[in-house]
Structures are given as structure tokens and as C-alpha cells.
Coordinates of C-alpha atoms in Angstrom, one line a residue:
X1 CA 39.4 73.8 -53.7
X2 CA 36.8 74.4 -51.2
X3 CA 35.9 70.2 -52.0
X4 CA 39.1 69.3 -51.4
X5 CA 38.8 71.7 -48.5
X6 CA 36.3 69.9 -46.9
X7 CA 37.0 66.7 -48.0
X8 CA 40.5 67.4 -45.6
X9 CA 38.6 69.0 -43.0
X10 CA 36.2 65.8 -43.2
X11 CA 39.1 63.5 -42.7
X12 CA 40.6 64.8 -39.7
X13 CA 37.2 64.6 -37.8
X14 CA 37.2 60.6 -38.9
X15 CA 40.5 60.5 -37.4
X16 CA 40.2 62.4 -34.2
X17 CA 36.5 60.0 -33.8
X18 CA 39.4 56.9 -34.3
X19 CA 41.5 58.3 -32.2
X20 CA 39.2 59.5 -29.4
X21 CA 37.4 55.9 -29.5
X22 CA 37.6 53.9 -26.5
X23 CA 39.6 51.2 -25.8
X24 CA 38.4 47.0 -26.8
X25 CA 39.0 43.9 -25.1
X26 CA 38.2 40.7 -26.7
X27 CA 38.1 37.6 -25.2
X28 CA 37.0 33.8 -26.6
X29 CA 35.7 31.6 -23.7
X30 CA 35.4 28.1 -24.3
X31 CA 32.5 26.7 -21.5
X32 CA 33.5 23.3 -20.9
X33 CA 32.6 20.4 -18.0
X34 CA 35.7 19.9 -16.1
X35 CA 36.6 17.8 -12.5
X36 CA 37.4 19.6 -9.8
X37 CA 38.6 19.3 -6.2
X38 CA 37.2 22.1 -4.5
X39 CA 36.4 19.9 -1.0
X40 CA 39.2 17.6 -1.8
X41 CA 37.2 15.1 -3.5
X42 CA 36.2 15.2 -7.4
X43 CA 33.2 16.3 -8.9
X44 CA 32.1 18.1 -12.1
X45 CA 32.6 21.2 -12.6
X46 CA 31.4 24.4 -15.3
X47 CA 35.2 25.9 -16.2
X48 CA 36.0 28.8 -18.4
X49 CA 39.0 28.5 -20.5
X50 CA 40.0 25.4 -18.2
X51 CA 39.5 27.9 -15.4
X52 CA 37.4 27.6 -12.1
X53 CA 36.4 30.3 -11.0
X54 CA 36.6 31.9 -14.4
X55 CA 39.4 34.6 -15.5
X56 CA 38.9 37.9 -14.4
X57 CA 38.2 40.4 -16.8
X58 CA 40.5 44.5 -15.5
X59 CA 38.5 46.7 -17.1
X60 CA 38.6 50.8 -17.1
X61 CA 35.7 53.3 -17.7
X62 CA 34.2 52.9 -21.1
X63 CA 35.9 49.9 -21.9
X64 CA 34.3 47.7 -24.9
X65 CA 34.2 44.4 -24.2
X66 CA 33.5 41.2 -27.0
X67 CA 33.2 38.0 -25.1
X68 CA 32.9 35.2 -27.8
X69 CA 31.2 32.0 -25.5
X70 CA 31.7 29.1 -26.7
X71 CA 29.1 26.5 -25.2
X72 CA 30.4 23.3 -24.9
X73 CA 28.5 21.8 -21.9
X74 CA 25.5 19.3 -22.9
X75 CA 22.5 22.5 -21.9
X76 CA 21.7 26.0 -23.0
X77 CA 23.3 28.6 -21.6
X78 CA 23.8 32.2 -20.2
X79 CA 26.2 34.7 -18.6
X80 CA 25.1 37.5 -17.0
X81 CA 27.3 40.5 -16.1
X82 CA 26.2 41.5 -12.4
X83 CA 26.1 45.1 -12.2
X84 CA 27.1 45.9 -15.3
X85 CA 24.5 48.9 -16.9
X86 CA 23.9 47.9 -20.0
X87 CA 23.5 51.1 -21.4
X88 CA 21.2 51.3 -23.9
X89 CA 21.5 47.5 -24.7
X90 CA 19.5 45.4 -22.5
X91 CA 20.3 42.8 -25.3
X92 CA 23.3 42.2 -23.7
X93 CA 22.3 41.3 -20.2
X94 CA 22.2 37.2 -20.8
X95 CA 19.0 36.6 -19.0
X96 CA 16.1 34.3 -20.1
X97 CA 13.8 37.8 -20.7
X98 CA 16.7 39.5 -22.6
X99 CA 18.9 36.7 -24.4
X100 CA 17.6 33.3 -26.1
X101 CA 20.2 30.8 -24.7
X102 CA 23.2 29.4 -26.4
X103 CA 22.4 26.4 -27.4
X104 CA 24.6 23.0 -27.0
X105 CA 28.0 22.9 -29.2
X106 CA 27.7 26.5 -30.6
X107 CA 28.5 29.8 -29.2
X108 CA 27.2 33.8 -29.1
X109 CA 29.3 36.9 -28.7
X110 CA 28.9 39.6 -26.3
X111 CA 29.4 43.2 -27.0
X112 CA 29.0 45.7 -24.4
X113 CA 30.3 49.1 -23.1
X114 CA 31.5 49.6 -19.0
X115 CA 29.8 52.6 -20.1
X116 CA 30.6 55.6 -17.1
X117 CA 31.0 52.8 -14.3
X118 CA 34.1 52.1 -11.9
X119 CA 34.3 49.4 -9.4
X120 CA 33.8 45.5 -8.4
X121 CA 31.7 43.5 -10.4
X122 CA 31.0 39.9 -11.2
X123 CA 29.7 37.5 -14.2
X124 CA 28.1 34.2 -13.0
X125 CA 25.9 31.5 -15.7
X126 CA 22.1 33.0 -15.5
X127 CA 20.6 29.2 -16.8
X128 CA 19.3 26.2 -14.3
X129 CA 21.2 26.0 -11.6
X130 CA 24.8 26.1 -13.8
X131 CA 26.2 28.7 -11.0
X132 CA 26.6 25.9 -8.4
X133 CA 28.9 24.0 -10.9
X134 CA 31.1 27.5 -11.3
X135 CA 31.2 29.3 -14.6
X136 CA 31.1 32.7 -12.4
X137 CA 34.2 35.0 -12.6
X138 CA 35.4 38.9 -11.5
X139 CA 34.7 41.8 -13.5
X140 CA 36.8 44.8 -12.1
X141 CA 36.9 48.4 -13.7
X142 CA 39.4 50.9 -12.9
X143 CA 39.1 54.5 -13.0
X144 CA 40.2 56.6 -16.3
X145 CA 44.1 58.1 -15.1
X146 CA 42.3 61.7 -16.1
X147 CA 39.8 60.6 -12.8
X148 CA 41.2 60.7 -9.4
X149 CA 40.6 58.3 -7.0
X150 CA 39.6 59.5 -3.0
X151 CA 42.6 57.9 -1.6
X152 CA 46.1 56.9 -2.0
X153 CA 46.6 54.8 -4.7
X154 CA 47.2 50.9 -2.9
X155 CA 50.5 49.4 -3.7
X156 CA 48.3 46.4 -5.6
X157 CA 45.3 44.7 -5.6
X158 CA 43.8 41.4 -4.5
X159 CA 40.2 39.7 -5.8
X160 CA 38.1 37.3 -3.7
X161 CA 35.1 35.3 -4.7
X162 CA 33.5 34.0 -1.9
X163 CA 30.5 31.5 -1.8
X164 CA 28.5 28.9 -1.0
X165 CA 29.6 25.7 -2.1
X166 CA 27.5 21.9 -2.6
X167 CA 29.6 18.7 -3.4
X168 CA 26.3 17.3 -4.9
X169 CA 26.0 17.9 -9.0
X170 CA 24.2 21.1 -10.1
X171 CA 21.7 18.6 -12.1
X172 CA 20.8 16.5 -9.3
X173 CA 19.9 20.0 -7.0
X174 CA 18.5 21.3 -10.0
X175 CA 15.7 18.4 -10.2
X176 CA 15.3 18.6 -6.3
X177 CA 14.1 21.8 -7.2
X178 CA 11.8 20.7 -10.1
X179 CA 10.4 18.0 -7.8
X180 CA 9.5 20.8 -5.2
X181 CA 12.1 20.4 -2.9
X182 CA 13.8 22.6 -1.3
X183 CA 18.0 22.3 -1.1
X184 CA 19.9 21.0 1.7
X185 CA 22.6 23.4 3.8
X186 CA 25.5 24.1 1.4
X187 CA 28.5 21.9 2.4
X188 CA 30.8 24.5 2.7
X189 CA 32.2 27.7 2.1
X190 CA 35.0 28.8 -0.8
X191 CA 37.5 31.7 -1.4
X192 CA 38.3 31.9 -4.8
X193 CA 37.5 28.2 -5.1
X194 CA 39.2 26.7 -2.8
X195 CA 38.4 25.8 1.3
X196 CA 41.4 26.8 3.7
X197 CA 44.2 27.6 1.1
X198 CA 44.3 30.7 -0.9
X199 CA 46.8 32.6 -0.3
X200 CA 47.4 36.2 -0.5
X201 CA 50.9 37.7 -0.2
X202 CA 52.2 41.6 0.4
X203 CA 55.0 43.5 1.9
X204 CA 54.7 44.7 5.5
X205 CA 54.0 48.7 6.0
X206 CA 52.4 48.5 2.7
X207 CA 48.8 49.0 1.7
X208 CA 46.6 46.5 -1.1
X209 CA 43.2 47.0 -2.0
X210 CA 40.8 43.5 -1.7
X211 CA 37.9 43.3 -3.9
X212 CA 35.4 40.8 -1.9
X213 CA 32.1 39.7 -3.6
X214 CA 29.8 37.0 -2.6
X215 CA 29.3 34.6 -5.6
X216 CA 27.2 32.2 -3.6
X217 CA 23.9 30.6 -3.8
X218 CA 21.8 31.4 -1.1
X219 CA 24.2 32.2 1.9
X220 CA 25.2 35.9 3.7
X221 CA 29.0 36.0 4.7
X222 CA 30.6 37.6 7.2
X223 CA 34.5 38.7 6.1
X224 CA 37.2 40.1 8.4
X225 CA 41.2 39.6 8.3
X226 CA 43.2 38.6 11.8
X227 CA 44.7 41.6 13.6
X228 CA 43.8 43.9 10.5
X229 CA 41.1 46.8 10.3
X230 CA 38.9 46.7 6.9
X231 CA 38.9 50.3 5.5
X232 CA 35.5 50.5 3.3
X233 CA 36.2 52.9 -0.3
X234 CA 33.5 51.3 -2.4
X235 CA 30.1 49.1 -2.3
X236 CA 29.2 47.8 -6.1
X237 CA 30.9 51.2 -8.3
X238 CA 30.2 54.0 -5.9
X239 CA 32.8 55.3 -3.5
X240 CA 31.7 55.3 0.4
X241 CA 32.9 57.0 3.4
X242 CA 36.4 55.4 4.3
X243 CA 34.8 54.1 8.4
X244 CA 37.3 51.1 9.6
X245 CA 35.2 48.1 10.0
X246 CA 36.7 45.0 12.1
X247 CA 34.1 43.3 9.4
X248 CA 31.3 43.1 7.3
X249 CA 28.3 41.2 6.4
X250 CA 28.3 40.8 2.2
X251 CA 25.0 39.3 1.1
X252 CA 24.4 37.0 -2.0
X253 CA 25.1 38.8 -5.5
X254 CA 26.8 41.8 -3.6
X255 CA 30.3 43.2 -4.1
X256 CA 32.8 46.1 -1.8
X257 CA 36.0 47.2 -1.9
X258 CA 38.5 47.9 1.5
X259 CA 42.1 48.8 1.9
X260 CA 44.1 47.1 4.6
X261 CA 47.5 48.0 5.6
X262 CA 50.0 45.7 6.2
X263 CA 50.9 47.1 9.7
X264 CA 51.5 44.1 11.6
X265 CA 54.7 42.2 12.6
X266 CA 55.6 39.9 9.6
X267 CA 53.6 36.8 10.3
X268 CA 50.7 35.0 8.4
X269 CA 47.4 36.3 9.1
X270 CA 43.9 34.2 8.8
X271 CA 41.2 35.6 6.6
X272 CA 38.0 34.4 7.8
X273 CA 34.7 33.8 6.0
X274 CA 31.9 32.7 8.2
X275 CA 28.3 32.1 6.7
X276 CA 25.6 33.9 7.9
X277 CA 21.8 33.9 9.3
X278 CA 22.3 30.2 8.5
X279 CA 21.6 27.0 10.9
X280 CA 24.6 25.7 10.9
X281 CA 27.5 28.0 10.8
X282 CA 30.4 27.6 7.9
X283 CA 33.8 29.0 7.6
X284 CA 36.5 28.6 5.0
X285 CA 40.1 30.5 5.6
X286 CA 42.6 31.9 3.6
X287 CA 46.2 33.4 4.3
X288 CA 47.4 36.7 4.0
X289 CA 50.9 36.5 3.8
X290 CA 53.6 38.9 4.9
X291 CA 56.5 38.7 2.8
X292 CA 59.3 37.0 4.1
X293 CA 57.8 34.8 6.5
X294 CA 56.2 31.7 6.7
X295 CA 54.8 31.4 10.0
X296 CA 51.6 31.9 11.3
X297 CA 50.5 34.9 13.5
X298 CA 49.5 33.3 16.7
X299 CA 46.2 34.4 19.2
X300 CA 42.8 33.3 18.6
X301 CA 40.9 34.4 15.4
X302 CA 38.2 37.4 15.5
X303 CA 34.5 36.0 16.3
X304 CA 31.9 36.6 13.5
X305 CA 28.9 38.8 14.5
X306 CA 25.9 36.4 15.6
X307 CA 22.6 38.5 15.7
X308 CA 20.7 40.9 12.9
X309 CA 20.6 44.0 14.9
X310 CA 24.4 44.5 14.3
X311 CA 24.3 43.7 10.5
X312 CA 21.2 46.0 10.1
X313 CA 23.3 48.9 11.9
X314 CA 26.2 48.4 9.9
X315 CA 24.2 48.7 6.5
X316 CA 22.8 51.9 8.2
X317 CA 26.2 53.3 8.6
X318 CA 27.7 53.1 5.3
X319 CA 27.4 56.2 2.9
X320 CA 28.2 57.7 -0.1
X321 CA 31.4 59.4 -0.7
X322 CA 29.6 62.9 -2.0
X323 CA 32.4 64.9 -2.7
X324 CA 34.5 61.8 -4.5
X325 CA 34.5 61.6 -8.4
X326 CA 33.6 58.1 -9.9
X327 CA 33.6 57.4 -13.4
X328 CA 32.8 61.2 -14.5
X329 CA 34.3 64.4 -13.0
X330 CA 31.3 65.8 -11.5
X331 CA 31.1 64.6 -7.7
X332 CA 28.8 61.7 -6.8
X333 CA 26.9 63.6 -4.3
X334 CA 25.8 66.2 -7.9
X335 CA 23.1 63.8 -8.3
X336 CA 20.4 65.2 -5.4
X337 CA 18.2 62.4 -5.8
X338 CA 16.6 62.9 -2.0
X339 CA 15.1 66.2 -4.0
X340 CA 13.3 64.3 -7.0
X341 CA 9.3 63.7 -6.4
X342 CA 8.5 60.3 -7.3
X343 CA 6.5 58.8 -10.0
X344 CA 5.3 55.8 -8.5
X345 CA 5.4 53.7 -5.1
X346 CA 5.5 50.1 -6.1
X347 CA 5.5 47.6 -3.0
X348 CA 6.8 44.2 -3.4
X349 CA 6.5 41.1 -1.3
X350 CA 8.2 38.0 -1.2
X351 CA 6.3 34.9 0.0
X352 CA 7.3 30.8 -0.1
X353 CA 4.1 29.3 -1.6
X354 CA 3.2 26.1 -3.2
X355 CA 1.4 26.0 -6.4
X356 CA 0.3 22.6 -7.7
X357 CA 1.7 20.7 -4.9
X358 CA 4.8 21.5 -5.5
X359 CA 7.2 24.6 -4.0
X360 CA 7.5 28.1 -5.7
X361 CA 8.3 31.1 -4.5
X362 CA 6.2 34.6 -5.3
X363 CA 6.7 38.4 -5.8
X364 CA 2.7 39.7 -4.8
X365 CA 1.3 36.4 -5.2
X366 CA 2.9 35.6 -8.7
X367 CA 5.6 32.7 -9.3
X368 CA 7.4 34.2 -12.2
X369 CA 7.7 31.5 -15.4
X370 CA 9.9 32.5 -18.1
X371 CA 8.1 31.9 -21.5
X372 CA 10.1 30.3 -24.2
X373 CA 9.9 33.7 -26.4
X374 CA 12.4 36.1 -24.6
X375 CA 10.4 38.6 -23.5
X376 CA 12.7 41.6 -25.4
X377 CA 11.9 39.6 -29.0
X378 CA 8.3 39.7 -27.8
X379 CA 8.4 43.3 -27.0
X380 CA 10.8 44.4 -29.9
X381 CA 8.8 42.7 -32.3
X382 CA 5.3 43.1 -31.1
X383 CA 4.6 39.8 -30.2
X384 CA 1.7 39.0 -28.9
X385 CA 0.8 36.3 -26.4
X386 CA 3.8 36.3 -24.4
X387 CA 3.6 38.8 -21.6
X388 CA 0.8 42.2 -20.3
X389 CA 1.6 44.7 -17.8
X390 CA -1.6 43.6 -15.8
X391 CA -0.3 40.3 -14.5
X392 CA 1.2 41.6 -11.3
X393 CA 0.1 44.6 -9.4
X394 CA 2.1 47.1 -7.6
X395 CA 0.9 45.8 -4.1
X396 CA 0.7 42.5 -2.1
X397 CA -2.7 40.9 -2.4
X398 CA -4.8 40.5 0.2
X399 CA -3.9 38.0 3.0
X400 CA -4.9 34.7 1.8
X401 CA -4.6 35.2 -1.8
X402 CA -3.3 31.7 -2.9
X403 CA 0.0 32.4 -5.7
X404 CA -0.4 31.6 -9.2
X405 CA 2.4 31.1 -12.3
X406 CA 2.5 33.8 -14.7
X407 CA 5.1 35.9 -16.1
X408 CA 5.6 39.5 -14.5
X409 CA 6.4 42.4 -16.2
X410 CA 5.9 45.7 -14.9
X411 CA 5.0 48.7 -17.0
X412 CA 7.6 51.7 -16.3
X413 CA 8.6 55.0 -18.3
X414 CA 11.9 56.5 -19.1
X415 CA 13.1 58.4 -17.0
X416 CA 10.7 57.6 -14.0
X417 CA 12.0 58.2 -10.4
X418 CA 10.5 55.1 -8.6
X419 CA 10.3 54.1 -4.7
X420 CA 10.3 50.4 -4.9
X421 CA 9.9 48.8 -1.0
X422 CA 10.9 45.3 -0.8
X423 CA 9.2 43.8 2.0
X424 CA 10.3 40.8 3.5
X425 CA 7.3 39.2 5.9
X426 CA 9.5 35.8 6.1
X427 CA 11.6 34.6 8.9
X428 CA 14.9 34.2 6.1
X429 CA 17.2 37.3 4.7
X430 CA 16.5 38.0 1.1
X431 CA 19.0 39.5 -1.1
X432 CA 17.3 41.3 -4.5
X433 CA 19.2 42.5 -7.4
X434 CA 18.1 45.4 -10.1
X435 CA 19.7 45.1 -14.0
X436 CA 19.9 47.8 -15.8
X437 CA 20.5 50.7 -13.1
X438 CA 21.9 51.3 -9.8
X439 CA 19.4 52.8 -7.3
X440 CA 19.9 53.8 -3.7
X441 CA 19.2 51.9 -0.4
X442 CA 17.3 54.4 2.0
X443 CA 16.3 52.6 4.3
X444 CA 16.1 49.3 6.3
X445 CA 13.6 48.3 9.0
X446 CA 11.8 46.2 10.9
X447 CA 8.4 45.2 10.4
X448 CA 5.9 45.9 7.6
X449 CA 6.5 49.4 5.9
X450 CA 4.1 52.2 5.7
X451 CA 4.0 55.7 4.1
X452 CA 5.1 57.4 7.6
X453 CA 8.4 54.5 7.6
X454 CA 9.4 57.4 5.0
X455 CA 10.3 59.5 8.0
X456 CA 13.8 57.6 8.2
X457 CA 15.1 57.5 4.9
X458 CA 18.4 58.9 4.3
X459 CA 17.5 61.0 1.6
X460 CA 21.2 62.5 1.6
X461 CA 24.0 60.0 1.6
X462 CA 22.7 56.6 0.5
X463 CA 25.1 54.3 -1.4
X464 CA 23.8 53.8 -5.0
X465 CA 24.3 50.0 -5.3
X466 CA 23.0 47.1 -7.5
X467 CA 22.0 44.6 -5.0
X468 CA 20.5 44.9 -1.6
X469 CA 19.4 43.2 1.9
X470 CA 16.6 42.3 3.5
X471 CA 16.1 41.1 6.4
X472 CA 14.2 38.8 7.8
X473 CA 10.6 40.4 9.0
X474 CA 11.6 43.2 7.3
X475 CA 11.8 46.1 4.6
X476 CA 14.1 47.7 2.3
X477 CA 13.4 51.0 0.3
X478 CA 15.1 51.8 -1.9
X479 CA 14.7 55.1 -5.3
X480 CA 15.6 54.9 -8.4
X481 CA 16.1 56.9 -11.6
X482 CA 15.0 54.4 -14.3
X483 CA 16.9 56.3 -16.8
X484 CA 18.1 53.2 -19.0
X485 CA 15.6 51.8 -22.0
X486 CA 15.0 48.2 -22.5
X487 CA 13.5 45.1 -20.6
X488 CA 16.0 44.6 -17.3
X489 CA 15.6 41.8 -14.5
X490 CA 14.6 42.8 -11.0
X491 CA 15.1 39.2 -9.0
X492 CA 15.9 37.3 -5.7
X493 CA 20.1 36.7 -5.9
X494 CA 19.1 34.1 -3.6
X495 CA 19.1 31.4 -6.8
X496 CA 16.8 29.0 -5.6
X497 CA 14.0 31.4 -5.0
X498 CA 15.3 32.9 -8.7
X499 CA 14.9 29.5 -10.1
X500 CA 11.4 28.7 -8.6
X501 CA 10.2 32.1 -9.7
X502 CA 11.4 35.1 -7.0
X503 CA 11.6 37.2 -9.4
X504 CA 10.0 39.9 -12.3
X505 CA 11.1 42.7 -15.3
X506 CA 10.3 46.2 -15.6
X507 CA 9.9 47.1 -18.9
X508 CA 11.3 50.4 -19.5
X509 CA 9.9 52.2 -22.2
X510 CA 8.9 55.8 -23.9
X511 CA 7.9 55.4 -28.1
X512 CA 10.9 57.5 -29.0
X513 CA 12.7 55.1 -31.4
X514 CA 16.3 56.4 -31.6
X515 CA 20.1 55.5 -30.9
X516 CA 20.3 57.8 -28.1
X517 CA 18.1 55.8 -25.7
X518 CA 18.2 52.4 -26.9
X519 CA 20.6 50.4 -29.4
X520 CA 19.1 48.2 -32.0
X521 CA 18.6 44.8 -31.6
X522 CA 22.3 42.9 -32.3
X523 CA 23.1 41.8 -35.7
X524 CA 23.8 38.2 -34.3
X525 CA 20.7 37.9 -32.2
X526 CA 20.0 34.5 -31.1
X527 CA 15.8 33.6 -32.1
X528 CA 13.7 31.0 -30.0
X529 CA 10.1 30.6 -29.2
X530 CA 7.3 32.9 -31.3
X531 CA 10.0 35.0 -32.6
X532 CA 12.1 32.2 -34.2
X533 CA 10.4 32.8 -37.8
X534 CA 12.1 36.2 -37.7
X535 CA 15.6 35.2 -38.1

């Protein structure tokens, strides 16, 4: 009896661990070369399931999503989720320091959590230069129904991609690149993939919700909507403040969310995307459409902000919804991170160099390469040969110090509360993104950053984000709780400062080896380099 007993009592806690599991979504994407006619005249595109840009993947908190890719394109290949945590599985990230590529005519799946995240996120081809063909895409995650959200629930939702766009093959700028060149201005701009004809359509008096990331290259946008007033709720899975902007600059890699009421007489109304910080100025158009008309409002269209001072305000002023809820119950603001001492100060400067005659560009005098042993199977595996923790310091070298190649990886511990300044002593914006964690922008200034610049951090209300700004002859500083094991990709979103080696890991580590802080590697792990032996 008391077997049976337990046996029972055994089988309803299997069952309540089915029940209570959370839900799966599996998709099969079949990368393929397609034509496309993005500026009205062919050329070859990356499509996904036929699809350029990609199909959007709706997620909600704690979703599990499987992504079978199917590579079909003539070159290895990557995806790589931006902003998405990867919580305890840096194997999943699809970098060249994480992932072995998938090679030509075969395919890898994904499997990953949207472990305790809400928001606007995107997926874009990590390999070459295969993001200026397409192959990038929306991830969006809703909030749990037993979460509520910090404002009146919009009446639907709208998702633009917005970007950089060349009409000259990814190949052909990828070898400009390998020759040492640098690329040409892009040719134009692109909502959703097309120049001057998306079209969005609601009902007057009611209020949508527009996801707006920047999937470009290397080009800042400025976004605002004719005769409407851009609400902000959320920058990259963390509610803000709800301040009315007439616009706003969204730098490379980055993602918001704003509400805007339908509150004008029924008309068509011109959404405007202008680049930024750029030589020559772009701007692509798209329609948002009141229902029932087919007109076009009239009066001239809303002038894009010209100089840095106004975008640098603007970051300054948007902050961090404490008392909201995100993906958990407990308010954002719960997380007094302006209290925490910090671990370690690590400075980083960005710097155009050329190394062997040819163009690179450095993080403290050190071109990132990427060796041909992922630099997880090297670390997972112990092997040597392929990366130290001594090859870039924590500071800029001294003036002068000419940049060398080598592959950067910076020692950190779990749990590690780390100031990280990003200082920018060039005359272009730079845009950096962090896998792995979200960490918070406190600060941005001119000049070159000092212990005292600490004086003006906002240490209260910064917006925890994934990606961040820096402008030109400038810093950013930004803490973060490194509280996510595994090897995660700090780099320029800028992609051909990515590509010609912007960019570096931080290896975070403690020798615990359990489930709790870091899953094992994947069953179906792809092998190349020194580590190809162990498959």
C-alpha cells in the first residue's frame, strides 16, 4: 500500500511538471538565395522560407523555441538572436565563438528558452557579410496574461524593420572588405523591405503599438510619424517612462516600442525614416493608413533632427519604468543596481587602424580574428592553443601603440558587477552590443572619461538595454550584473567594424559545474577546428 501510495503520489507530480511546462514553438526554416526587388531593380537576396525580411517569430515569457535551419545558400552559416539571454546556454547564441557554422546543404537546430524576457527583439545571419543580403527577421515576446502591462492594452500591433540597404551583392562588399576597403554610402533606406510602400492601416480614435528596430548595417535612423506623437513604453525588454517624443534616433542593432493614437482626421499619414550622422542624408517612407480613406494628409512632413547634442539629450531622457512589472511580478526598479560596488572598471576603446596594409578596426589596440575552433569547444573541452585571457588588457594602450590581430577574450566571474566605459575617440557614432545580459546605460558624454565623469551617472533610473550609442568623441558607461555562465559576444553592431575585428568575448565563468548555472553542451553540437576529433 504505502508503494502503490507513492508510486500515485509520484505520478501526479510528473503530471503537474507536464502540465506546468511551458509552452514550444517549432519552426523549420529553409535559407535559400532568392531575387528581390527591394530598389526596384533585381538582385540576390538571403530569404527565409521564401521570405524577405524573414517571418516573425510572437513569442511570450518562457516560451521554447526549436528553429530547425536549413542552409541552402552556397557558405556557412549563422543566426543570431539579438537580445535574446541565452540563459544558461551560450551554445545557442550562433556566433563564430559560440556555434561552429552550418555548413553548405545541411542544417542545425536551435533550442532556446525566452527565459523571463518581454519585449522587441530581432534575429539577423552572424556570418560574412550575409546580413546585407537579408536573412534578418522580428522576434517579439509578449507578457504572460498573469503579468500586467503599464498601460492600456493597444487595439493591435505593427512591426518595422528598418535599415540600411546596398543594391551591390553581399560578396562583392564582402571582398571590398577583405581587400581593405572600406564600403561605399548605403544606397538607400528600407522599412520592412521595401523603399516608399509599406503600408500600415488602423481605425481612427484607436490606439496600435509599433515595434521599430534598426536592422541596418552601419547607419543611425531617425523615426517619427506625420501629425502623430510617439509615446515611448519600452527600449529592448524593459519598460520606460511613457514621455511623448515627436521622434527618435534608433541606432544600429537597437529595438523600442511606442503607442500612437490614431487621433487625426482620416487621411493617410507619412512615416518617415531619415539616416543619421551620415554624409549624405537617406529617407525611405511608409503609410499609415486610416481606415476608410485613401487620401493623403496634406502639409509638409516633420524635419529630422540634424545635430548630436539633441540625440545625446534624448538618450539622457529616457528611463526606466521602476514601478512597472516585466516578465516577473516584482517591479523593475527591485533591482537597486546604483547600490552594488563594482568588481571591476574595464575601459574600452575603439580605434580604425591598419594592420598589414590593409584596414581593421581595434578594441585597445587588438583586431579581433575568430579562430577556426569556436572558442566555447576550446573552453568546454580544454583546448589549448586557441585563446588566453592576457591578449587584451582592460585599458587603451598608450598613444601610439600600433594594433595587432589576436583573438580577445576577457576573463570575468559569475556574478561580477562590472562598469565597462566604451570610449569612442573617433569622429563616427558607434553602436556596441552585449550577448548574454542586459546591462544599464548611465551615462553618455563628451570627451574622454575619467573616474570623476562618475559624478553624472544615473545610478537610479537607467534603461537596462542590450545595445547602446556612442557618440562620436565620446563615452558611454554603462554596469552590469554578469550573472549568465558561458562565453557571450561583446561587439560593434556597426557590421563592418564587426567583420574587420571591432569586437571581443567575456568569458563568464566560476568552476561550479552544475545545471543550475550552465546547460551542457547540445546533443547535436556542430564540431570544427581542434575540437573536430571530439564528435
Amino acid at each position: 500500500m504505502k508503494i502503490s501510495l507513492a508510486l500515485a503520489f509520484l505520478g501526479i507530480l510528473g503530471a503537474l511538471s507536464v502540465v506546468a511546462e511551458d509552452r514550444y514553438q517549432f519552426f523549420t526554416w529553409e535559407v535559400t538565395y532568392g531575387t528581390i526587388y527591394p530598389l526596384g531593380v533585381p538582385q540576390q537576396g538571403i530569404l527565409i522560407n521564401g521570405q524577405f525580411p524573414g517571418p516573425t517569430i510572437d513569442g511570450i515569457t518562457n516560451d521554447n523555441i526549436v528553429v530547425n535551419v536549413i542552409n541552402k545558400l552556397d557558405e556557412k552559416f549563422l543566426i543570431t538572436w539579438n537580445g535574446i539571454k541565452q540563459r544558461r546556454t551560450s551554445w545557442q547564441d550562433g556566433v563564430l565563438g559560440t556555434n561552429c557554422p552550418i555548413p553548405p546543404k545541411s542544417n542545425w537546430t536551435y533550442k532556446f528558452q525566452l527565459k523571463d524576457q518581454i519585449g522587441t527583439y530581432t534575429y539577423f545571419p552572424s556570418t560574412k557579410l550575409h546580413k546585407a543580403a537579408g536573412g534578418f527577421g522580428a522576434l517579439n515576446i509578449a507578457q504572460r496574461s498573469v503579468i500586467s502591462i503599464p498601460y492600456p492594452a493597444p487595439d493591435a500591433e505593427f512591426t518595422l524593420l528598418v535599415g540600411d540597404w546596398y543594391k551591390t551583392n553581399h560578396k562583392v562588399l564582402r571582398r571590398l572588405l577583405d581587400f581593405g576597403k572600406k564600403l561605399p554610402s548605403p544606397d538607400a533606406l528600407l522599412i520592412n523591405g521595401q523603399r516608399d510602400s509599406a503600408v500600415f492601416t488602423g481605425q481612427a480614435g484607436k490606439t496600435y503599438k509599433f515595434r521599430v528596430s534598426n536592422v541596418g548595417l552601419t547607419t543611425s535612423i531617425n523615426f517619427r510619424i506625420q501629425g502623430h506623437s510617439l509615446k515611448l513604453i519600452e527600449v529592448e525588454g524593459a519598460h520606460t517612462l511613457q514621455d511623448t517624443y515627436e521622434s527618435l534616433d534608433i541606432h544600429v542593432g537597437q529595438s523600442v516600442a511606442v503607442l500612437v493614437t490614431l487621433n487625426q482626421p482620416v487621411n493617410g499619414y507619412t512615416i518617415i525614416a531619415t539616416s543619421r550622422f551620415t554624409p549624405i542624408v537617406l529617407t525611405t517612407t511608409a503609410t499609415l493608413q486610416y481606415a476608410g480613406s485613401s487620401s493623403k494628409a496634406p502639409g509638409p512632413l516633420p524635419i529630422a533632427p540634424t545635430d548630436v547634442d539633441w540625440s545625446m539629450k534624448q538618450a539622457n531622457s529616457i528611463r526606466l519604468n521602476l514601478t512597472a512589472n516585466a516578465a516577473r511580478p516584482n517591479p523593475q526598479g527591485s533591482f537597486h543596481y546604483g547600490t552594488i560596488p563594482m568588481t571591476r572598471t574595464i575601459i574600452l576603446a575603439n580605434s580604425e587602424t591598419n594592420i598589414h596594409g590593409k584596414l581593421r578596426y581595434a578594441v585597445n589596440g587588438i583586431s579581433h580574428i575568430n579562430p577556426l575552433t569556436a572558442l566555447k569547444l576550446a573552453d568546454w573541452f580544454n583546448i589549448p592553443g586557441v585563446f588566453n585571457l592576457n591578449t587584451i588588457s582592460d585599458v587603451p594602450p598608450p598613444a601610439g601603440t600600433p594594433a595587432k590581430l589576436g583573438t580577445s577574450v576577457v576573463g570575468l566571474t559569475l556574478h561580477d558587477f562590472v562598469e565597462i566605459i566604451f570610449q569612442n575617440n573617433e569622429d563616427t557614432i558607434q553602436s556596441w552590443h552585449m550577448d548574454g545580459s542586459s546591462f544599464y546605460a548611465v551615462g553618455y558624454e563628451y570627451g574622454v572619461w575619467t573616474p570623476a565623469s562618475r559624478n553624472i551617472y544615473n545610478l537610479a533610473d537607467a534603461v537596462p538595454r542590450y545595445t547602446v550609442q556612442v557618440y562620436p568623441k565620446s563615452w558611454t558607461a554603462i554596469l552590469v550584473s554578469l550573472d549568465n555562465k558561458g562565453m557571450w559576444n561583446l561587439r560593434s553592431a556597426i557590421w563592418p567594424r564587426q567583420y574587420l575585428g571591432q569586437e571581443l568575448y567575456l568569458r563568464v565563468w566560476n568552476n561550479e559545474q552544475s545545471l543550475y548555472t550552465e546547460a551542457n553542451i547540445p546533443d547535436n553540437a556542430l564540431f570544427c577546428g581542434m575540437a573536430k576529433h571530439l564528435h
